[in-house]
Coordinates of C-alpha atoms in Angstrom, one line a residue:
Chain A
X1 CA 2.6 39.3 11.8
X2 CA 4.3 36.4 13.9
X3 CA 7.9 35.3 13.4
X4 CA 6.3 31.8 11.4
X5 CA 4.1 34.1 9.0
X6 CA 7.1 36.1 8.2
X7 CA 9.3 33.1 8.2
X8 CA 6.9 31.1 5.6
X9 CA 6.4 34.7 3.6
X10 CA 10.3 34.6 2.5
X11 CA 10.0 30.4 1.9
X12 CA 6.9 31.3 -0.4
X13 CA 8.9 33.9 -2.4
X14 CA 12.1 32.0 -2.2
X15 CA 10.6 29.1 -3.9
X16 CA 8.8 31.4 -6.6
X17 CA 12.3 32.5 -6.9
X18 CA 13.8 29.6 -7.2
X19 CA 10.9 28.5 -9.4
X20 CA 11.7 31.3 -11.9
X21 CA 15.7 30.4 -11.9
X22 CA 15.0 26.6 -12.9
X23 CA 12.2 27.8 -15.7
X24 CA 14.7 30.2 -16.9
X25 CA 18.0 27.2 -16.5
X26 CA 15.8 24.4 -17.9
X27 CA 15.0 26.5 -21.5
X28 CA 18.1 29.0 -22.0
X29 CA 21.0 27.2 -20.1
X30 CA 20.9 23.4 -20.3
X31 CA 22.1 22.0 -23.8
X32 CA 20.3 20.7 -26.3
X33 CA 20.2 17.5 -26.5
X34 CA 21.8 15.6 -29.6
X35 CA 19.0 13.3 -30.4
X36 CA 16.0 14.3 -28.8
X37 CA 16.2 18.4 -28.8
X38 CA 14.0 20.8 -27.2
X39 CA 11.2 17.6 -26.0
X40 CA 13.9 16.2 -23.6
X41 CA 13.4 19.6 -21.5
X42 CA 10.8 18.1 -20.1
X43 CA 13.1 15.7 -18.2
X44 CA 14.1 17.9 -15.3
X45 CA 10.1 18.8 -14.3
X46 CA 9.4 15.2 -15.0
X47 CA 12.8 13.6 -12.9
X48 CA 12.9 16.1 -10.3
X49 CA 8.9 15.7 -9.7
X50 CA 9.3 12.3 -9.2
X51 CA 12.9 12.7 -6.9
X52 CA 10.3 15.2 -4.8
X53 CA 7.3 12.6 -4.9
X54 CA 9.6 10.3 -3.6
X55 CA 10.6 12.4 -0.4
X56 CA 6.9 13.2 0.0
X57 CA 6.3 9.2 0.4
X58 CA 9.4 9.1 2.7
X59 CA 8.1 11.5 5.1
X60 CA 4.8 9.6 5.1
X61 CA 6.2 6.6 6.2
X62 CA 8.1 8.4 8.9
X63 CA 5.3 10.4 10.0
X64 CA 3.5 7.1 10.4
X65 CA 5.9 5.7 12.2
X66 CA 6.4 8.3 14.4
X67 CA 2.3 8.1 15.4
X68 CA 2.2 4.6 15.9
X69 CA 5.0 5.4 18.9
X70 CA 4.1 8.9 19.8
X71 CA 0.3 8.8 19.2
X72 CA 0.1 12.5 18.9
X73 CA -2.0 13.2 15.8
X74 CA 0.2 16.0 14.6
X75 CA 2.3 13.0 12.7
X76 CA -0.5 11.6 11.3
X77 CA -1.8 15.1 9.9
X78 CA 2.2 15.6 8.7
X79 CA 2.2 12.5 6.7
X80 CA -1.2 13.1 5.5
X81 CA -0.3 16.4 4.0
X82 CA 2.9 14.7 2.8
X83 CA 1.1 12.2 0.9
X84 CA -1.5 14.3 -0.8
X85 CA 1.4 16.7 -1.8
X86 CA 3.5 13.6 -3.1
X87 CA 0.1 12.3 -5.1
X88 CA -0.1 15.2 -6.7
X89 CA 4.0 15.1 -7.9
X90 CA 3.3 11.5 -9.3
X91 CA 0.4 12.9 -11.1
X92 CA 3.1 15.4 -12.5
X93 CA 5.2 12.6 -13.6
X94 CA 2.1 10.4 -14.6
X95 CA 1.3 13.5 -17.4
X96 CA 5.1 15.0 -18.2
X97 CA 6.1 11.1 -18.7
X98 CA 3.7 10.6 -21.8
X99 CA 4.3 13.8 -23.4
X100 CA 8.3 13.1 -23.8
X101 CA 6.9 9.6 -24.6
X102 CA 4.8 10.6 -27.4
X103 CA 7.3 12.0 -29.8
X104 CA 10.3 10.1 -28.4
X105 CA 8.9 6.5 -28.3
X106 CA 5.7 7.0 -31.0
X107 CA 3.4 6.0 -27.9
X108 CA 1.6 7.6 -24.9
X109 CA 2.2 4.7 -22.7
X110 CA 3.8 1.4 -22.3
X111 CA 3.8 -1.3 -19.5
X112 CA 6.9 -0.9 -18.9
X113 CA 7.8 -2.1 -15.0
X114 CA 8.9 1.4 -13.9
X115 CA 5.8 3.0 -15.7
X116 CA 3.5 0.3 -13.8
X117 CA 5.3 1.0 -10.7
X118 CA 4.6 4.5 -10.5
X119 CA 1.2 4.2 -12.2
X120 CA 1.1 1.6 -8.3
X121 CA 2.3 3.9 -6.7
X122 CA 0.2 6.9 -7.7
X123 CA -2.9 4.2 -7.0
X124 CA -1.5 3.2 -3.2
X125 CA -1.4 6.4 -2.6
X126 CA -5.2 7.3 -3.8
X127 CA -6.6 4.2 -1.7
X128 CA -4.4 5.9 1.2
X129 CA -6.3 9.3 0.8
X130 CA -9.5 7.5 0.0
X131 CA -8.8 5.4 3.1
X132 CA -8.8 8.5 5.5
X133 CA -12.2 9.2 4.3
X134 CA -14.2 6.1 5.2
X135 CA -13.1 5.7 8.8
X136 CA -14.8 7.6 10.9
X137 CA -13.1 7.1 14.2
X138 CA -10.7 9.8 14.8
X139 CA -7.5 7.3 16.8
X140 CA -8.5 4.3 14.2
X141 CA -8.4 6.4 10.7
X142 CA -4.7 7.8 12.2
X143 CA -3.5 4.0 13.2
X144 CA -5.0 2.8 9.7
X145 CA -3.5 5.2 7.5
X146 CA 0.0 5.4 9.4
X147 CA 0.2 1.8 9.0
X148 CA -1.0 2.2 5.6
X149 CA 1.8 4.4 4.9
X150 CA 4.6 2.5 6.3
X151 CA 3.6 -0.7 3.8
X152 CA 2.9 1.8 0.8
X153 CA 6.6 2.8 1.0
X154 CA 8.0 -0.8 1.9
X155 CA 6.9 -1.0 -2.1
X156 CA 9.3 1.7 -3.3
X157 CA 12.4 -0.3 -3.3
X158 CA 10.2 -3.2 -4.4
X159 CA 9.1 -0.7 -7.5
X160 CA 12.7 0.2 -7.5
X161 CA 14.2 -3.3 -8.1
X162 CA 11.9 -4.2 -11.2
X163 CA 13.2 -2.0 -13.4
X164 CA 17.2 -3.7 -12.9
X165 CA 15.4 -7.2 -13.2
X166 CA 12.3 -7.1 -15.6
X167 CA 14.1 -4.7 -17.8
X168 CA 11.5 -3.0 -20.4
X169 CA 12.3 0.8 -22.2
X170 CA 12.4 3.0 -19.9
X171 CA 15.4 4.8 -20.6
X172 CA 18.2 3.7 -18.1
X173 CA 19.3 5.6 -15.2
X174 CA 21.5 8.3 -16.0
X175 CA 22.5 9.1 -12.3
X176 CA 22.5 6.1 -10.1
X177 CA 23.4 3.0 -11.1
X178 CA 24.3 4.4 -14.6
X179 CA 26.0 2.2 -17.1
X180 CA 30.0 3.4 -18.5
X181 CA 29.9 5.5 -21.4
X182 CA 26.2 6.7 -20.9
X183 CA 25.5 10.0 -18.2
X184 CA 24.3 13.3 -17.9
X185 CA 26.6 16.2 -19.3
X186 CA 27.7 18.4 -16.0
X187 CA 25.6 21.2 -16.8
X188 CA 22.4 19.2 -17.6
X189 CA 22.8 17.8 -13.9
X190 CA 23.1 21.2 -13.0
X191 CA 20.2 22.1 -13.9
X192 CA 18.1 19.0 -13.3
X193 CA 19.6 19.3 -9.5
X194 CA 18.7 23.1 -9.2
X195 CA 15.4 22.0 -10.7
X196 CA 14.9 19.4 -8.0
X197 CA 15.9 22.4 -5.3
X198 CA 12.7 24.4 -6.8
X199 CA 10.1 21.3 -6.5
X200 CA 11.5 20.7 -3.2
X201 CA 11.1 24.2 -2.2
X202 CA 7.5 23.9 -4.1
X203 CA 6.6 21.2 -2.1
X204 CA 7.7 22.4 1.6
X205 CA 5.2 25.1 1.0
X206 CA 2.2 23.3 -0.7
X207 CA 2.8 20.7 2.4
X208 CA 2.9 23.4 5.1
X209 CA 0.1 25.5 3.6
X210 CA -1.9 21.2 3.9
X211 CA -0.3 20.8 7.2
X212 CA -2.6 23.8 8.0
X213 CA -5.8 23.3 7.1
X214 CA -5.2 19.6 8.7
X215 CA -4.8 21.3 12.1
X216 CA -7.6 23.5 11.6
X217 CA -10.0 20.9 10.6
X218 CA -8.5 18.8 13.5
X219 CA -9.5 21.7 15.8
X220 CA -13.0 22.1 14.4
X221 CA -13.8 18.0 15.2
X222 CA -12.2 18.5 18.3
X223 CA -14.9 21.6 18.9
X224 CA -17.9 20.6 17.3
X225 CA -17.5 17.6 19.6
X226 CA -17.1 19.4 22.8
X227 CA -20.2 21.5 21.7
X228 CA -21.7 18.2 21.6
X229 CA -21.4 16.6 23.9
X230 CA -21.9 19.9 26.3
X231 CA -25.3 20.6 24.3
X232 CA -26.6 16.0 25.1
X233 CA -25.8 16.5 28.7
X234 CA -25.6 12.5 30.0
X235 CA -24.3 9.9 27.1
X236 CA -27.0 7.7 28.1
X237 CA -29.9 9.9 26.9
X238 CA -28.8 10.0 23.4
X239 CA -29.7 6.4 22.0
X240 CA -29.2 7.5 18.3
X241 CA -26.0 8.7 19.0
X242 CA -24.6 6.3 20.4
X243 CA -26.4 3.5 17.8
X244 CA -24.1 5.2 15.2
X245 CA -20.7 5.8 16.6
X246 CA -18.6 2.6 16.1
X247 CA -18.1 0.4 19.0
X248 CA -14.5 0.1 20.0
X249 CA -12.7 -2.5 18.3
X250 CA -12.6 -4.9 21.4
X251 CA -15.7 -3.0 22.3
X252 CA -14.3 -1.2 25.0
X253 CA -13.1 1.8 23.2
Chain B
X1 CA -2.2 24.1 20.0
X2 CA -3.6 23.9 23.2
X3 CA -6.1 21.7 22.1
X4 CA -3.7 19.6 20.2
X5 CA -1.6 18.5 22.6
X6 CA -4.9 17.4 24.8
X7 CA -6.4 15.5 22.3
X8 CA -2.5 14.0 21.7
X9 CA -2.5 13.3 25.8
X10 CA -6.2 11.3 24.9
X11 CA -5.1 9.5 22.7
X12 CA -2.1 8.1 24.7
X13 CA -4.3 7.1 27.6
X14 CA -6.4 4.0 26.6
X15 CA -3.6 2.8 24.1
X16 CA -0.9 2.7 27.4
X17 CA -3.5 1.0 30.0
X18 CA -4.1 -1.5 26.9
X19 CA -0.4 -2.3 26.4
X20 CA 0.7 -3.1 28.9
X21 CA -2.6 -5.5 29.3
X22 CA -1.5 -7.3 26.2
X23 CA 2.1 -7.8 26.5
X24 CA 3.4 -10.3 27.0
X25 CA 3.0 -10.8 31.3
X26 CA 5.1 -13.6 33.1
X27 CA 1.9 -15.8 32.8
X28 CA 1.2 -15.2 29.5
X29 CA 1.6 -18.8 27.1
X30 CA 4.5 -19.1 24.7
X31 CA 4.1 -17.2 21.2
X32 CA 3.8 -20.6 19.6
X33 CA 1.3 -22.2 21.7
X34 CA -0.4 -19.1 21.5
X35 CA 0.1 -19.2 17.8
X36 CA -1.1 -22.5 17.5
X37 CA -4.2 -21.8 19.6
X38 CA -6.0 -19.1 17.4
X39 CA -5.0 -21.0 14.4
X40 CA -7.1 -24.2 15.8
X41 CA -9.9 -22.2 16.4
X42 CA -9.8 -20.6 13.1
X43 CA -9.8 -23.8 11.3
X44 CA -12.6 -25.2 14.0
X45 CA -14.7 -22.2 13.4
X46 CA -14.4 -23.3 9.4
X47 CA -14.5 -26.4 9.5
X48 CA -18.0 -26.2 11.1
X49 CA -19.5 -24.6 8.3
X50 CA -16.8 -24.3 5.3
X51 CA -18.2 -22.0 3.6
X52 CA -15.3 -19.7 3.7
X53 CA -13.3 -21.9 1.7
X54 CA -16.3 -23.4 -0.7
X55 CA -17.7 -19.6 -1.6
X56 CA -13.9 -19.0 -2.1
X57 CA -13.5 -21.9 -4.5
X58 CA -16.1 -21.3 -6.6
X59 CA -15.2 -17.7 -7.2
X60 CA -12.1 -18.5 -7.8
X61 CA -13.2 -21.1 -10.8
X62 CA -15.9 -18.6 -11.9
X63 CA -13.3 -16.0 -12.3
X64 CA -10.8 -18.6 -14.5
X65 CA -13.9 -19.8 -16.6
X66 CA -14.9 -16.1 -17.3
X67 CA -11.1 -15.6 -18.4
X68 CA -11.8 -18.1 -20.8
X69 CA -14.0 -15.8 -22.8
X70 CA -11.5 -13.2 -23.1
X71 CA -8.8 -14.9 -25.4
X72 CA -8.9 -18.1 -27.3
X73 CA -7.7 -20.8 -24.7
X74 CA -5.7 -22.8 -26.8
X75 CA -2.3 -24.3 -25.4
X76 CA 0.2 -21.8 -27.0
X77 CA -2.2 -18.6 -25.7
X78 CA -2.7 -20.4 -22.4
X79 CA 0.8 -20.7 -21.9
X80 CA 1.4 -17.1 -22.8
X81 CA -1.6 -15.5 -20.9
X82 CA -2.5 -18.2 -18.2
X83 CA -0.3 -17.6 -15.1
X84 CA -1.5 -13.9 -15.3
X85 CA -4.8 -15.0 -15.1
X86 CA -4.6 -17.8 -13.0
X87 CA -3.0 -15.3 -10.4
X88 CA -5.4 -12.7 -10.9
X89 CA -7.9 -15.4 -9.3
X90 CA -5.7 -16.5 -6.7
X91 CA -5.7 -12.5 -5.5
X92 CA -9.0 -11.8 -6.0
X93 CA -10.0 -15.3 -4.3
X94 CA -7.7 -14.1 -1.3
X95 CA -8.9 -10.9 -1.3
X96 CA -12.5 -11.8 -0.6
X97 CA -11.4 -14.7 1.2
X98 CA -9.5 -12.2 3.7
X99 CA -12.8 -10.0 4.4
X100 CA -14.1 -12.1 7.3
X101 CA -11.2 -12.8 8.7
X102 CA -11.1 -10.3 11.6
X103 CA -14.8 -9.1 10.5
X104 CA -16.7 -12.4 12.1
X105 CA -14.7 -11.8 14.9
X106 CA -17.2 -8.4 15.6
X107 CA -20.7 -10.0 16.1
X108 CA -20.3 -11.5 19.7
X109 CA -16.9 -9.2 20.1
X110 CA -14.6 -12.2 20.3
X111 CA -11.6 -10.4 19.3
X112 CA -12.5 -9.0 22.9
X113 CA -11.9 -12.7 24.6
X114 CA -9.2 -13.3 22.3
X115 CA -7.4 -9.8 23.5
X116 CA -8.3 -10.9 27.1
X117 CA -6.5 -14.6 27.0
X118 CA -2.9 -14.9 28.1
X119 CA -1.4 -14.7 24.5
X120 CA 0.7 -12.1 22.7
X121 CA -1.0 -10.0 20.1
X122 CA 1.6 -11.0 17.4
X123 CA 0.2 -14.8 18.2
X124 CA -2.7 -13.7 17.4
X125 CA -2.0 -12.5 14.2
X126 CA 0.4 -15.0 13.2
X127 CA -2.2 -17.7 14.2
X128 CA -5.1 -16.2 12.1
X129 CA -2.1 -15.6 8.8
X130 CA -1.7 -19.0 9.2
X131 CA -5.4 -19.9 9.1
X132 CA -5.9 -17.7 5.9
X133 CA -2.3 -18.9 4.4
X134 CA -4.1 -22.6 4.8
X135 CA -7.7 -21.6 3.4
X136 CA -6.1 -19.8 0.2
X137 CA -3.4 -22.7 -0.1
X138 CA -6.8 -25.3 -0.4
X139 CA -8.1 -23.4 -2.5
X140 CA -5.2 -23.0 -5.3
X141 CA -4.8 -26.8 -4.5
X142 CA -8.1 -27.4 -6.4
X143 CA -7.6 -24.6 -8.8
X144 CA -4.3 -25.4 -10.5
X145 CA -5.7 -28.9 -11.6
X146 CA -8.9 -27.7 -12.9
X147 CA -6.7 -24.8 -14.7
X148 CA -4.5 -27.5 -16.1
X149 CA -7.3 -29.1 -17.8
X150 CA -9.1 -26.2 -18.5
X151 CA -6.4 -24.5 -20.5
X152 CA -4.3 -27.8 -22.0
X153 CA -1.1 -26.6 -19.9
X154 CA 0.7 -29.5 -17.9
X155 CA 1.9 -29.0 -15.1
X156 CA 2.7 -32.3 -13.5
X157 CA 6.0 -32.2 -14.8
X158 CA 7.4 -29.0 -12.9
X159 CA 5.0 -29.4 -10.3
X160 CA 7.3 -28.6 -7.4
X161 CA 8.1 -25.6 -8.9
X162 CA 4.3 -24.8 -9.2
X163 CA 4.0 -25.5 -5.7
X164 CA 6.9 -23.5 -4.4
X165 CA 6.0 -20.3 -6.5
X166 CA 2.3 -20.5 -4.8
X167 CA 3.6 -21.1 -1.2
X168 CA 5.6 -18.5 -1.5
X169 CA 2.6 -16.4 -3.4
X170 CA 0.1 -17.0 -1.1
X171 CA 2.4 -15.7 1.8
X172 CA 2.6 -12.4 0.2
X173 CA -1.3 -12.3 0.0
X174 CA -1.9 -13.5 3.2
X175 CA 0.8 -11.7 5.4
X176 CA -0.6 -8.1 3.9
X177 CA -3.9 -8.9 3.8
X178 CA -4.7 -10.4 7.7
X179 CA -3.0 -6.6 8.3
X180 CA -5.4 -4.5 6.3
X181 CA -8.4 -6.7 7.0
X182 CA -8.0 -6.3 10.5
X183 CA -7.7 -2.4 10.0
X184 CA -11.0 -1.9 7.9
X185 CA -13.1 -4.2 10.0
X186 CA -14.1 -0.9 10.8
X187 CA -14.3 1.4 7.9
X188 CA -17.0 2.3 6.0
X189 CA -17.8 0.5 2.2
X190 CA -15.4 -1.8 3.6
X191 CA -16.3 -4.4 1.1
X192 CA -14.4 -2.1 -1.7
X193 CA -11.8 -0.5 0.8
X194 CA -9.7 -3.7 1.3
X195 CA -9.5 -4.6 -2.4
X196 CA -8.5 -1.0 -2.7
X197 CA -5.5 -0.7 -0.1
X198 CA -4.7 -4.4 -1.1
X199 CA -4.3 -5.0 -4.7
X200 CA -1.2 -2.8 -5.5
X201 CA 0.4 -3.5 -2.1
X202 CA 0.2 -7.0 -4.2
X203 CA 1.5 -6.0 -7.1
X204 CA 5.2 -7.0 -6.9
X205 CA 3.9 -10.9 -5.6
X206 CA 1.5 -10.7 -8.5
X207 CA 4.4 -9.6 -11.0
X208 CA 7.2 -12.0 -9.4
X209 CA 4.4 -14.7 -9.2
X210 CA 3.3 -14.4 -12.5
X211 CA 7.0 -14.5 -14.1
X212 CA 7.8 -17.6 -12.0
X213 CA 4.8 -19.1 -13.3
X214 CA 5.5 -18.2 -17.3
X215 CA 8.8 -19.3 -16.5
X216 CA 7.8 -23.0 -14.8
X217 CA 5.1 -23.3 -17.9
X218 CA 7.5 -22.7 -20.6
X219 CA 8.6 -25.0 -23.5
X220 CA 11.1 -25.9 -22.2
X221 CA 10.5 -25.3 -18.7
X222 CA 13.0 -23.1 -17.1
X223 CA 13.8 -22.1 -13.4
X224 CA 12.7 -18.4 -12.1
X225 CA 15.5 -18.4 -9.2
X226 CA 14.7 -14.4 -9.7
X227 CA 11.5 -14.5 -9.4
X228 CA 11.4 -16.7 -6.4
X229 CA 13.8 -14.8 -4.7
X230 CA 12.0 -11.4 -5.2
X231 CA 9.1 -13.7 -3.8
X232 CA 10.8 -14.7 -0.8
X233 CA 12.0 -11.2 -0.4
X234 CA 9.1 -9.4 -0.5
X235 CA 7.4 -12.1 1.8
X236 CA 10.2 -11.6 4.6
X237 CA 9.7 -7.6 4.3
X238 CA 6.0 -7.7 4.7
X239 CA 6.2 -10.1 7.9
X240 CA 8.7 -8.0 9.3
X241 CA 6.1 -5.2 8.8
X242 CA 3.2 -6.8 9.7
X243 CA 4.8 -8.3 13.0
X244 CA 6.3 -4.6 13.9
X245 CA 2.7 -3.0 13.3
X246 CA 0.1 -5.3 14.3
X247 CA 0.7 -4.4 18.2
X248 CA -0.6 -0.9 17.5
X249 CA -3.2 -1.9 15.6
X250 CA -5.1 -4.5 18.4
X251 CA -4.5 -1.6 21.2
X252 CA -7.1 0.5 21.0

């Protein structure tokens, strides 16, 4: 076994670890809370899930970034894996939110800004895996989607800013920006922080493992094309070939 | 790896010959006469057949008579439910409105010419925002009216407000969408793909739009200095974007 595999090998069990410690913190160790009791435990999957989608949409916007000057498609494959990982920690907050919402509020779902926002988010995000799938030129589905990216996450802070001015019931923010006289008792943030150290740890591995199988798909197009073009000898025999690859966008690509 | 870091050296090649073909050279024309240039051939180009903005402007007042069928249009209703709906049309109008912009650029491979002439890319796309920001601005110009009298709301009294709140709306569709229709030009079921990327990109302009509008259309009117500045806000942000961005997406 290589250094990486053994490397990754302790990450994986260190987060099922870690996993185990928060399960354990979030039932027998954090209080019970005074008006809500054992339903608001679902808090620290649901906050730290969406803390962790959050990061997940960060790095995608770096990793496009860092394409559009580098150009070397192992940024592009990073934020892809980032984003399908961080899609899939929305669609943990998408589902935990409801459930506390149920008994708590008396409904599933309200159009709250900060619900819509997410519920935006969780849909940018789709279009942005969706999108990767309809263009079929390797360079332009990269440029696309980085670019993609980068305006995706430009939203956050606009998602961000409707909840202080179009102010609907989503309970207030407890740790940032938290009014006097309302915040989290010590060891509830505890917990909700050690929580948030177990989905990151989650997601560093569900990303790498991603990261992965984008490299080795990368490598198969990047074979299957060389076996190609080897098998066609000259470009100009192959009229259906070329009738369906895309002409470059100025036509010269 | 090996085979990553070649493809990685491919893809550098083309884009570096094409940069530094497009930026800006000591004999290349000023961004704004550049800017200016594409924008009078965009509104040449439609002028000569308009259909751009008449196919535009009757979807547009399709979709706000459909509306009409969902709710009872009287004034109080209208006032509540109408600057939703009358943005809705304005997005969807600009989102099919945007299509073509870059896309009837591909049958005789203009955009080639136009990457050719002596002219920043960012002119480029400035010039063609422009073009779109004018063809969606017509069109709201005849739909507000005929929404007026359509759903009893008046809106000559707080008209500049009206007309501020859609400037500044129509800048936040246009800025994202000249982006992201330039970038699926190429895709496949394009035709879906833009509404797809560009719809909740919109969604703060449609929120802050909407609330300015409510606001404006109130009894007694009242001014959305929020909303207008989240407007503004997000319109600076997206053409800060956009301007950053659009250099990488011409090189090919």
């Amino acid at each position: 076994m290589s250094p990486n595999r053994i490397l990754w090998l302790v990450v994986k069990l260190i987060a099922a670890l870690w996993m185990a410690a928060a399960g354990y913190a979030i039932f027998f160790v954090a209080p019970d809370e005074s008006t809500m009791h054992a339903i608001q435990r679902i808090f620290y999957i649901h906050v730290s899930s969406a803390w962790t989608a959050g990061v997940a949409f960060f790095l995608v916007a770096v990793g496009g970034v860092l394409y559009l000057i580098k150009r070397d498609p192992r940024y592009d494959w990073a934020g892809l894996s980032a984003a399908e990982t961080g899609f899939v920690f929305t669609t943990v907050v998408l589902v935990t939110g409801p459930i506390w919402a149920k008994p708590i509020w008396g409904i599933w779902w309200t159009w709250d800004p900060r619900l819509t926002s997410t519920f935006v988010l969780w849909l940018m995000y789709a279009a942005y895996l969706l999108l990767g799938t309809l263009v079929d030129d390797k360079q332009r589905r990269s440029v696309l989607r980085s670019v993609y990216g980068i305006f995706a996450f430009i939203n956050v802070p606009l998602v961000f800013m409707t909840i202080r001015w179009w102010r609907g019931q989503h309970p207030s923010p407890v740790i940032a920006g938290a009014q006097p006289g309302s915040g989290l008792d010590p060891t509830m943030k505890a917990v909700l922080f050690l929580t948030w150290g177990a989905t990151l740890c989650l997601f560093a591995v569900l990303m790498r493992s991603r990261y992965r199988l984008e490299v080795i798909r990368g490598e198969t197009e990047e074979l299957r094309q060389l076996a190609e073009d080897s098998a066609v000898a000259p470009a100009s025999n192959r009229p259906f070939v070329s009738a369906v690859t895309p002409t470059g966008f100025a036509g010269r690509g | 790896m090996a085979s990553n870091s070649q493809s990685a050296s491919d893809a550098r090649v083309p884009s570096a010959s094409s940069t530094s073909f497009t930026s800006s050279s000591p004999g290349s024309l000023p961004l704004l006469t550049g800017l200016w240039a594409v924008f009078a051939k965009e509104v040449r180009t439609e002028l000569r057949t308009r259909e751009l903005l008449v196919t535009t402007a009757v979807f547009a007042l399709t979709i706000v008579f459909m509306f009409s069928f969902s709710f009872d249009p009287t004034s109080e209703e209208s006032r509540r439910i109408g600057p939703g709906l009358l943005w809705i049309a304005f997005l969807f109008a600009g989102t099919l409105m945007l299509e073509p912009a870059f896309l009837r650029e591909q049958s005789n491979d203009t955009l080639a010419a136009l990457r050719l002439a002596p002219i920043a890319p960012t002119a480029i796309l400035l010039g063609k925002m422009l073009a779109n920001f004018l063809f969606l601005s017509i069109t709201e110009a005849l739909l507000v009216p005929v929404f007026a009298v359509f759903y009893n709301v008046s809106v000559a009294s707080v008209l500049p407000g009206i007309i501020l709140v859609c400037l500044l709306g129509t800048l936040g569709i246009v800025i994202p969408g000249t982006i992201f229709s330039a970038v699926t030009a190429h895709a496949r079921m394009r035709e879906l793909l833009l509404p797809l990327l560009l719809l909740p990109i919109f969604t703060p302009i449609l929120i802050a739009a909407t609330e300015a509008t409510a606001a404006l259309l109130s009894d007694p009117p009242e001014w959305p200095a929020m909303a207008l500045r989240l407007l503004a806000g997000a319109d600076i942000i997206f053409l800060t974007a956009a301007v950053f961005l659009f250099d990488s997406l011409l090189e090919e």
